[in-house]
Amino acid sequence: ILNVEQSPQSLHVQEGDSTNFTCSFPSSNFYALHWYRWETAKSPEALFVMTLNGDEKKKGRISATLNTKEGYSYLYIKGSQPEDSATYLCAFAGGTSGSRLTFGEGTQLTVNP
Amino acid sequence: DAMVIQNPRYQVTQFGKPVTLSCSQTLNHNVMYWYQQKSSQAPKLLFHYYDKDFNNEADTPDNFQSRRPNTSFCFLDIRSPGLGDAAMYLCATSRLTGYEQYFGPGTRLTVT
């Protein structure tokens, strides 16, 4: 059984704060690490798919780093806005095709105005 | 807009009464996935199709079946729903395996 863990489980921040969360995953048999953002009543939306150790990806105020050797990824949000409130899910893809995603339970972020 | 559509958004069924959830996509993606998410837990992959090739997860109960009659549509059949099958069911697609996945909004299944 693959273990993908996210911390913290939930986070409340004030508008303008910067924040970060952690995803830990198996360091062996790695294919990719996915990050998704899931707003209430909407569809989960892909943020990043990261494949290389040391990868850093950025989309607007959101960025992510990847360490495959030690099995962790960080997601950073700079200057949080209320519209960033959502659950952030990471998912580990292993094996030769990366077809099977094992998700963490997510970090629920609430940004207070 | 190209998208992944799930119908219905909410489904109520009775214990033991077969139910079918549907998913359609306008992205023309090769791969379609079904996930089950129980309350506050991680989404769990049930199975996926690469084109017509069906790939079942080892721990997916036999009670769960799937059909993909064409590229655009994929169905999840629960033959005899139990109370423990109440969950959010998410459909997703990707162009190829290993690529980012595009999700539908999910169907929340209640079993009475």
PDB file of C-alpha atoms in Angstrom:
ATOM      1  CA  ILE A   1       0.000   0.000   0.000  1.00  0.00           C
ATOM      2  CA  LEU A   2       1.446   3.338  -1.068  1.00  0.00           C
ATOM      3  CA  ASN A   3       1.518   6.078   1.543  1.00  0.00           C
ATOM      4  CA  VAL A   4       0.953   9.647   0.378  1.00  0.00           C
ATOM      5  CA  GLU A   5       0.647  12.105   3.210  1.00  0.00           C
ATOM      6  CA  GLN A   6      -0.206  15.765   3.201  1.00  0.00           C
ATOM      7  CA  SER A   7       0.239  18.277   5.970  1.00  0.00           C
ATOM      8  CA  PRO A   8      -1.288  20.200   7.446  1.00  0.00           C
ATOM      9  CA  GLN A   9      -4.794  18.797   7.086  1.00  0.00           C
ATOM     10  CA  SER A  10      -6.250  22.297   7.184  1.00  0.00           C
ATOM     11  CA  LEU A  11      -4.961  25.823   7.289  1.00  0.00           C
ATOM     12  CA  HIS A  12      -6.560  29.195   7.942  1.00  0.00           C
ATOM     13  CA  VAL A  13      -4.626  32.278   6.843  1.00  0.00           C
ATOM     14  CA  GLN A  14      -5.330  35.956   6.378  1.00  0.00           C
ATOM     15  CA  GLU A  15      -5.495  37.585   2.974  1.00  0.00           C
ATOM     16  CA  GLY A  16      -1.993  38.582   1.933  1.00  0.00           C
ATOM     17  CA  ASP A  17      -0.232  35.863   3.941  1.00  0.00           C
ATOM     18  CA  SER A  18       2.077  33.489   2.153  1.00  0.00           C
ATOM     19  CA  THR A  19       1.670  29.834   2.953  1.00  0.00           C
ATOM     20  CA  ASN A  20       3.007  26.417   2.082  1.00  0.00           C
ATOM     21  CA  PHE A  21       2.008  22.781   2.444  1.00  0.00           C
ATOM     22  CA  THR A  22       3.824  19.487   2.223  1.00  0.00           C
ATOM     23  CA  CYS A  23       3.247  16.266   0.353  1.00  0.00           C
ATOM     24  CA  SER A  24       5.339  13.199   1.203  1.00  0.00           C
ATOM     25  CA  PHE A  25       5.403  10.123  -0.991  1.00  0.00           C
ATOM     26  CA  PRO A  26       7.438   6.955  -1.607  1.00  0.00           C
ATOM     27  CA  SER A  27      10.951   7.706  -2.840  1.00  0.00           C
ATOM     28  CA  SER A  28      11.113   4.550  -4.946  1.00  0.00           C
ATOM     29  CA  ASN A  29       9.467   3.661  -8.256  1.00  0.00           C
ATOM     30  CA  PHE A  30       8.710   7.329  -8.953  1.00  0.00           C
ATOM     31  CA  TYR A  31       7.102   8.467 -12.206  1.00  0.00           C
ATOM     32  CA  ALA A  32       5.493  11.844 -11.397  1.00  0.00           C
ATOM     33  CA  LEU A  33       3.954  13.955  -8.670  1.00  0.00           C
ATOM     34  CA  HIS A  34       0.713  15.791  -9.435  1.00  0.00           C
ATOM     35  CA  TRP A  35      -0.852  18.756  -7.622  1.00  0.00           C
ATOM     36  CA  TYR A  36      -4.568  19.518  -7.979  1.00  0.00           C
ATOM     37  CA  ARG A  37      -6.717  22.306  -6.633  1.00  0.00           C
ATOM     38  CA  TRP A  38     -10.338  21.486  -5.729  1.00  0.00           C
ATOM     39  CA  GLU A  39     -12.757  24.274  -4.966  1.00  0.00           C
ATOM     40  CA  THR A  40     -16.055  23.383  -3.318  1.00  0.00           C
ATOM     41  CA  ALA A  41     -18.756  22.386  -5.837  1.00  0.00           C
ATOM     42  CA  LYS A  42     -16.280  22.490  -8.726  1.00  0.00           C
ATOM     43  CA  SER A  43     -14.040  19.981 -10.495  1.00  0.00           C
ATOM     44  CA  PRO A  44     -10.499  19.307  -9.302  1.00  0.00           C
ATOM     45  CA  GLU A  45      -8.125  21.271 -11.509  1.00  0.00           C
ATOM     46  CA  ALA A  46      -4.549  20.324 -12.329  1.00  0.00           C
ATOM     47  CA  LEU A  47      -1.903  22.741 -11.085  1.00  0.00           C
ATOM     48  CA  PHE A  48       1.350  20.918 -11.811  1.00  0.00           C
ATOM     49  CA  VAL A  49       2.741  17.605 -12.961  1.00  0.00           C
ATOM     50  CA  MET A  50       6.336  17.286 -11.796  1.00  0.00           C
ATOM     51  CA  THR A  51       8.693  14.587 -12.968  1.00  0.00           C
ATOM     52  CA  LEU A  52      12.298  15.551 -12.318  1.00  0.00           C
ATOM     53  CA  ASN A  53      14.120  15.726  -9.013  1.00  0.00           C
ATOM     54  CA  GLY A  54      14.759  19.373  -8.219  1.00  0.00           C
ATOM     55  CA  ASP A  55      11.885  20.524 -10.449  1.00  0.00           C
ATOM     56  CA  GLU A  56      10.370  23.873  -9.600  1.00  0.00           C
ATOM     57  CA  LYS A  57       7.146  24.960 -11.300  1.00  0.00           C
ATOM     58  CA  LYS A  58       5.217  28.202 -11.072  1.00  0.00           C
ATOM     59  CA  LYS A  59       1.755  29.349 -12.066  1.00  0.00           C
ATOM     60  CA  GLY A  60       1.002  32.911 -11.036  1.00  0.00           C
ATOM     61  CA  ARG A  61       1.321  33.142  -7.256  1.00  0.00           C
ATOM     62  CA  ILE A  62       1.510  29.369  -6.821  1.00  0.00           C
ATOM     63  CA  SER A  63       4.732  27.416  -7.080  1.00  0.00           C
ATOM     64  CA  ALA A  64       5.910  23.921  -6.241  1.00  0.00           C
ATOM     65  CA  THR A  65       9.179  22.107  -5.661  1.00  0.00           C
ATOM     66  CA  LEU A  66      10.031  18.432  -5.891  1.00  0.00           C
ATOM     67  CA  ASN A  67      12.553  16.210  -4.118  1.00  0.00           C
ATOM     68  CA  THR A  68      12.229  12.649  -5.376  1.00  0.00           C
ATOM     69  CA  LYS A  69      15.252  11.337  -3.458  1.00  0.00           C
ATOM     70  CA  GLU A  70      13.688  12.102  -0.089  1.00  0.00           C
ATOM     71  CA  GLY A  71      10.094  11.856  -1.260  1.00  0.00           C
ATOM     72  CA  TYR A  72       8.531  15.245  -0.689  1.00  0.00           C
ATOM     73  CA  SER A  73       7.045  18.194  -2.546  1.00  0.00           C
ATOM     74  CA  TYR A  74       6.139  21.641  -1.288  1.00  0.00           C
ATOM     75  CA  LEU A  75       3.380  23.855  -2.639  1.00  0.00           C
ATOM     76  CA  TYR A  76       3.732  27.582  -1.981  1.00  0.00           C
ATOM     77  CA  ILE A  77       1.127  30.302  -2.333  1.00  0.00           C
ATOM     78  CA  LYS A  78       2.430  33.864  -2.222  1.00  0.00           C
ATOM     79  CA  GLY A  79       0.086  36.607  -1.034  1.00  0.00           C
ATOM     80  CA  SER A  80      -2.974  34.379  -0.485  1.00  0.00           C
ATOM     81  CA  GLN A  81      -6.324  35.663  -1.728  1.00  0.00           C
ATOM     82  CA  PRO A  82      -9.817  34.517  -0.685  1.00  0.00           C
ATOM     83  CA  GLU A  83     -10.228  32.887  -4.115  1.00  0.00           C
ATOM     84  CA  ASP A  84      -7.301  30.588  -3.240  1.00  0.00           C
ATOM     85  CA  SER A  85      -9.542  28.894  -0.675  1.00  0.00           C
ATOM     86  CA  ALA A  86      -9.772  25.269  -1.778  1.00  0.00           C
ATOM     87  CA  THR A  87      -8.496  21.789  -1.020  1.00  0.00           C
ATOM     88  CA  TYR A  88      -5.059  21.133  -2.470  1.00  0.00           C
ATOM     89  CA  LEU A  89      -4.433  17.503  -3.362  1.00  0.00           C
ATOM     90  CA  CYS A  90      -1.173  15.872  -4.281  1.00  0.00           C
ATOM     91  CA  ALA A  91      -0.998  12.526  -6.061  1.00  0.00           C
ATOM     92  CA  PHE A  92       1.902  10.132  -6.550  1.00  0.00           C
ATOM     93  CA  ALA A  93       2.270   8.324  -9.869  1.00  0.00           C
ATOM     94  CA  GLY A  94       4.606   5.364  -9.860  1.00  0.00           C
ATOM     95  CA  GLY A  95       5.597   2.542 -12.141  1.00  0.00           C
ATOM     96  CA  THR A  96       6.476   2.701 -15.812  1.00  0.00           C
ATOM     97  CA  SER A  97       3.435   4.550 -17.155  1.00  0.00           C
ATOM     98  CA  GLY A  98       2.304   6.756 -14.295  1.00  0.00           C
ATOM     99  CA  SER A  99      -1.276   5.725 -15.002  1.00  0.00           C
ATOM    100  CA  ARG A 100      -2.214   5.067 -11.393  1.00  0.00           C
ATOM    101  CA  LEU A 101      -2.465   8.068  -9.113  1.00  0.00           C
ATOM    102  CA  THR A 102      -2.386   7.588  -5.361  1.00  0.00           C
ATOM    103  CA  PHE A 103      -3.819  10.694  -3.761  1.00  0.00           C
ATOM    104  CA  GLY A 104      -3.175  12.249  -0.382  1.00  0.00           C
ATOM    105  CA  GLU A 105      -6.121  13.391   1.703  1.00  0.00           C
ATOM    106  CA  GLY A 106      -5.479  17.016   0.840  1.00  0.00           C
ATOM    107  CA  THR A 107      -4.823  20.273   2.647  1.00  0.00           C
ATOM    108  CA  GLN A 108      -7.905  22.438   3.058  1.00  0.00           C
ATOM    109  CA  LEU A 109      -6.936  26.105   2.800  1.00  0.00           C
ATOM    110  CA  THR A 110      -9.208  28.919   3.941  1.00  0.00           C
ATOM    111  CA  VAL A 111      -8.115  32.481   3.244  1.00  0.00           C
ATOM    112  CA  ASN A 112      -9.955  35.046   5.335  1.00  0.00           C
ATOM    113  CA  PRO A 113     -10.472  38.523   3.855  1.00  0.00           C
TER     114      PRO A 113
ATOM    115  CA  ASP B   1     -15.522  24.643 -23.788  1.00  0.00           C
ATOM    116  CA  ALA B   2     -14.031  21.170 -23.855  1.00  0.00           C
ATOM    117  CA  MET B   3     -14.816  19.446 -20.625  1.00  0.00           C
ATOM    118  CA  VAL B   4     -15.641  16.382 -18.572  1.00  0.00           C
ATOM    119  CA  ILE B   5     -19.310  16.047 -17.700  1.00  0.00           C
ATOM    120  CA  GLN B   6     -20.814  13.815 -15.061  1.00  0.00           C
ATOM    121  CA  ASN B   7     -24.482  13.048 -14.712  1.00  0.00           C
ATOM    122  CA  PRO B   8     -26.256  13.196 -12.430  1.00  0.00           C
ATOM    123  CA  ARG B   9     -24.490  15.398  -9.849  1.00  0.00           C
ATOM    124  CA  TYR B  10     -26.477  13.750  -7.068  1.00  0.00           C
ATOM    125  CA  GLN B  11     -27.849  10.222  -7.141  1.00  0.00           C
ATOM    126  CA  VAL B  12     -29.887   8.454  -4.516  1.00  0.00           C
ATOM    127  CA  THR B  13     -30.338   4.710  -4.769  1.00  0.00           C
ATOM    128  CA  GLN B  14     -31.674   2.000  -2.537  1.00  0.00           C
ATOM    129  CA  PHE B  15     -29.609  -0.679  -0.884  1.00  0.00           C
ATOM    130  CA  GLY B  16     -29.087  -3.454  -3.425  1.00  0.00           C
ATOM    131  CA  LYS B  17     -30.637  -1.576  -6.368  1.00  0.00           C
ATOM    132  CA  PRO B  18     -28.269  -1.355  -9.373  1.00  0.00           C
ATOM    133  CA  VAL B  19     -27.170   2.131 -10.303  1.00  0.00           C
ATOM    134  CA  THR B  20     -25.221   3.581 -13.217  1.00  0.00           C
ATOM    135  CA  LEU B  21     -23.202   6.762 -13.162  1.00  0.00           C
ATOM    136  CA  SER B  22     -22.175   8.370 -16.417  1.00  0.00           C
ATOM    137  CA  CYS B  23     -19.244  10.411 -17.630  1.00  0.00           C
ATOM    138  CA  SER B  24     -18.683  12.063 -20.982  1.00  0.00           C
ATOM    139  CA  GLN B  25     -15.797  14.078 -22.370  1.00  0.00           C
ATOM    140  CA  THR B  26     -15.310  16.438 -25.264  1.00  0.00           C
ATOM    141  CA  LEU B  27     -11.509  16.422 -24.969  1.00  0.00           C
ATOM    142  CA  ASN B  28     -11.023  13.337 -27.149  1.00  0.00           C
ATOM    143  CA  HIS B  29      -8.654  11.938 -24.530  1.00  0.00           C
ATOM    144  CA  ASN B  30      -7.484   8.343 -24.721  1.00  0.00           C
ATOM    145  CA  VAL B  31      -7.667   7.574 -21.019  1.00  0.00           C
ATOM    146  CA  MET B  32     -10.679   7.699 -18.701  1.00  0.00           C
ATOM    147  CA  TYR B  33     -10.560   7.039 -14.960  1.00  0.00           C
ATOM    148  CA  TRP B  34     -13.066   6.447 -12.167  1.00  0.00           C
ATOM    149  CA  TYR B  35     -12.243   7.421  -8.583  1.00  0.00           C
ATOM    150  CA  GLN B  36     -14.178   6.923  -5.378  1.00  0.00           C
ATOM    151  CA  GLN B  37     -13.854   9.444  -2.585  1.00  0.00           C
ATOM    152  CA  LYS B  38     -15.417   8.724   0.787  1.00  0.00           C
ATOM    153  CA  SER B  39     -15.918  11.505   3.270  1.00  0.00           C
ATOM    154  CA  SER B  40     -12.667  13.409   3.994  1.00  0.00           C
ATOM    155  CA  GLN B  41     -10.564  10.609   2.524  1.00  0.00           C
ATOM    156  CA  ALA B  42      -8.236  10.588  -0.443  1.00  0.00           C
ATOM    157  CA  PRO B  43      -9.776   9.856  -3.855  1.00  0.00           C
ATOM    158  CA  LYS B  44      -9.132   6.200  -4.669  1.00  0.00           C
ATOM    159  CA  LEU B  45      -8.677   4.880  -8.194  1.00  0.00           C
ATOM    160  CA  LEU B  46     -11.198   2.149  -9.062  1.00  0.00           C
ATOM    161  CA  PHE B  47     -10.205   1.474 -12.687  1.00  0.00           C
ATOM    162  CA  HIS B  48      -9.227   3.149 -15.908  1.00  0.00           C
ATOM    163  CA  TYR B  49      -9.565   2.643 -19.643  1.00  0.00           C
ATOM    164  CA  TYR B  50      -6.814   3.261 -22.142  1.00  0.00           C
ATOM    165  CA  ASP B  51      -8.927   3.396 -25.288  1.00  0.00           C
ATOM    166  CA  LYS B  52     -10.842   0.119 -25.039  1.00  0.00           C
ATOM    167  CA  ASP B  53      -8.350  -1.579 -22.721  1.00  0.00           C
ATOM    168  CA  PHE B  54      -9.802  -1.939 -19.234  1.00  0.00           C
ATOM    169  CA  ASN B  55      -7.450  -1.770 -16.231  1.00  0.00           C
ATOM    170  CA  ASN B  56      -8.954  -2.775 -12.922  1.00  0.00           C
ATOM    171  CA  GLU B  57      -7.314  -2.003  -9.583  1.00  0.00           C
ATOM    172  CA  ALA B  58      -6.637  -5.133  -7.555  1.00  0.00           C
ATOM    173  CA  ASP B  59      -8.688  -3.980  -4.587  1.00  0.00           C
ATOM    174  CA  THR B  60     -11.731  -2.732  -6.505  1.00  0.00           C
ATOM    175  CA  PRO B  61     -14.736  -4.836  -5.407  1.00  0.00           C
ATOM    176  CA  ASP B  62     -16.435  -7.021  -8.035  1.00  0.00           C
ATOM    177  CA  ASN B  63     -19.607  -5.058  -7.321  1.00  0.00           C
ATOM    178  CA  PHE B  64     -18.116  -2.240  -9.407  1.00  0.00           C
ATOM    179  CA  GLN B  65     -18.058  -2.579 -13.184  1.00  0.00           C
ATOM    180  CA  SER B  66     -17.342  -0.181 -15.992  1.00  0.00           C
ATOM    181  CA  ARG B  67     -18.154   0.217 -19.669  1.00  0.00           C
ATOM    182  CA  ARG B  68     -16.656   2.447 -22.306  1.00  0.00           C
ATOM    183  CA  PRO B  69     -18.772   2.112 -25.467  1.00  0.00           C
ATOM    184  CA  ASN B  70     -16.863   4.843 -27.318  1.00  0.00           C
ATOM    185  CA  THR B  71     -14.134   7.453 -26.784  1.00  0.00           C
ATOM    186  CA  SER B  72     -16.519  10.003 -25.322  1.00  0.00           C
ATOM    187  CA  PHE B  73     -18.473   8.002 -22.776  1.00  0.00           C
ATOM    188  CA  CYS B  74     -17.636   5.899 -19.758  1.00  0.00           C
ATOM    189  CA  PHE B  75     -20.058   4.372 -17.248  1.00  0.00           C
ATOM    190  CA  LEU B  76     -19.688   3.131 -13.705  1.00  0.00           C
ATOM    191  CA  ASP B  77     -22.117   0.377 -12.768  1.00  0.00           C
ATOM    192  CA  ILE B  78     -22.625  -0.600  -9.155  1.00  0.00           C
ATOM    193  CA  ARG B  79     -24.468  -3.909  -9.257  1.00  0.00           C
ATOM    194  CA  SER B  80     -25.705  -4.100  -5.672  1.00  0.00           C
ATOM    195  CA  PRO B  81     -24.914  -0.917  -3.778  1.00  0.00           C
ATOM    196  CA  GLY B  82     -24.271  -1.227  -0.081  1.00  0.00           C
ATOM    197  CA  LEU B  83     -24.331   1.526   2.504  1.00  0.00           C
ATOM    198  CA  GLY B  84     -20.536   1.573   2.361  1.00  0.00           C
ATOM    199  CA  ASP B  85     -20.634   2.579  -1.309  1.00  0.00           C
ATOM    200  CA  ALA B  86     -22.017   6.012  -0.492  1.00  0.00           C
ATOM    201  CA  ALA B  87     -19.333   8.368  -1.736  1.00  0.00           C
ATOM    202  CA  MET B  88     -18.352  10.976  -4.284  1.00  0.00           C
ATOM    203  CA  TYR B  89     -17.482   9.359  -7.617  1.00  0.00           C
ATOM    204  CA  LEU B  90     -15.104  11.316  -9.805  1.00  0.00           C
ATOM    205  CA  CYS B  91     -14.460  10.737 -13.473  1.00  0.00           C
ATOM    206  CA  ALA B  92     -11.249  12.004 -15.044  1.00  0.00           C
ATOM    207  CA  THR B  93      -9.547  11.912 -18.422  1.00  0.00           C
ATOM    208  CA  SER B  94      -6.026  12.357 -19.707  1.00  0.00           C
ATOM    209  CA  ARG B  95      -4.578  12.498 -23.178  1.00  0.00           C
ATOM    210  CA  LEU B  96      -2.152   9.701 -22.347  1.00  0.00           C
ATOM    211  CA  THR B  97      -1.266   7.888 -19.138  1.00  0.00           C
ATOM    212  CA  GLY B  98       1.054   9.911 -16.935  1.00  0.00           C
ATOM    213  CA  TYR B  99      -0.305  13.240 -18.151  1.00  0.00           C
ATOM    214  CA  GLU B 100      -2.348  15.698 -16.084  1.00  0.00           C
ATOM    215  CA  GLN B 101      -5.887  14.569 -15.503  1.00  0.00           C
ATOM    216  CA  TYR B 102      -9.030  16.556 -16.205  1.00  0.00           C
ATOM    217  CA  PHE B 103     -11.819  15.921 -13.739  1.00  0.00           C
ATOM    218  CA  GLY B 104     -15.557  16.147 -13.851  1.00  0.00           C
ATOM    219  CA  PRO B 105     -17.446  17.708 -10.948  1.00  0.00           C
ATOM    220  CA  GLY B 106     -18.314  14.300  -9.494  1.00  0.00           C
ATOM    221  CA  THR B 107     -21.512  12.449  -8.655  1.00  0.00           C
ATOM    222  CA  ARG B 108     -22.399  12.194  -4.996  1.00  0.00           C
ATOM    223  CA  LEU B 109     -24.074   8.838  -4.393  1.00  0.00           C
ATOM    224  CA  THR B 110     -26.353   8.267  -1.425  1.00  0.00           C
ATOM    225  CA  VAL B 111     -27.510   4.740  -0.579  1.00  0.00           C
ATOM    226  CA  THR B 112     -30.661   4.436   1.525  1.00  0.00           C
TER     227      THR B 112
END
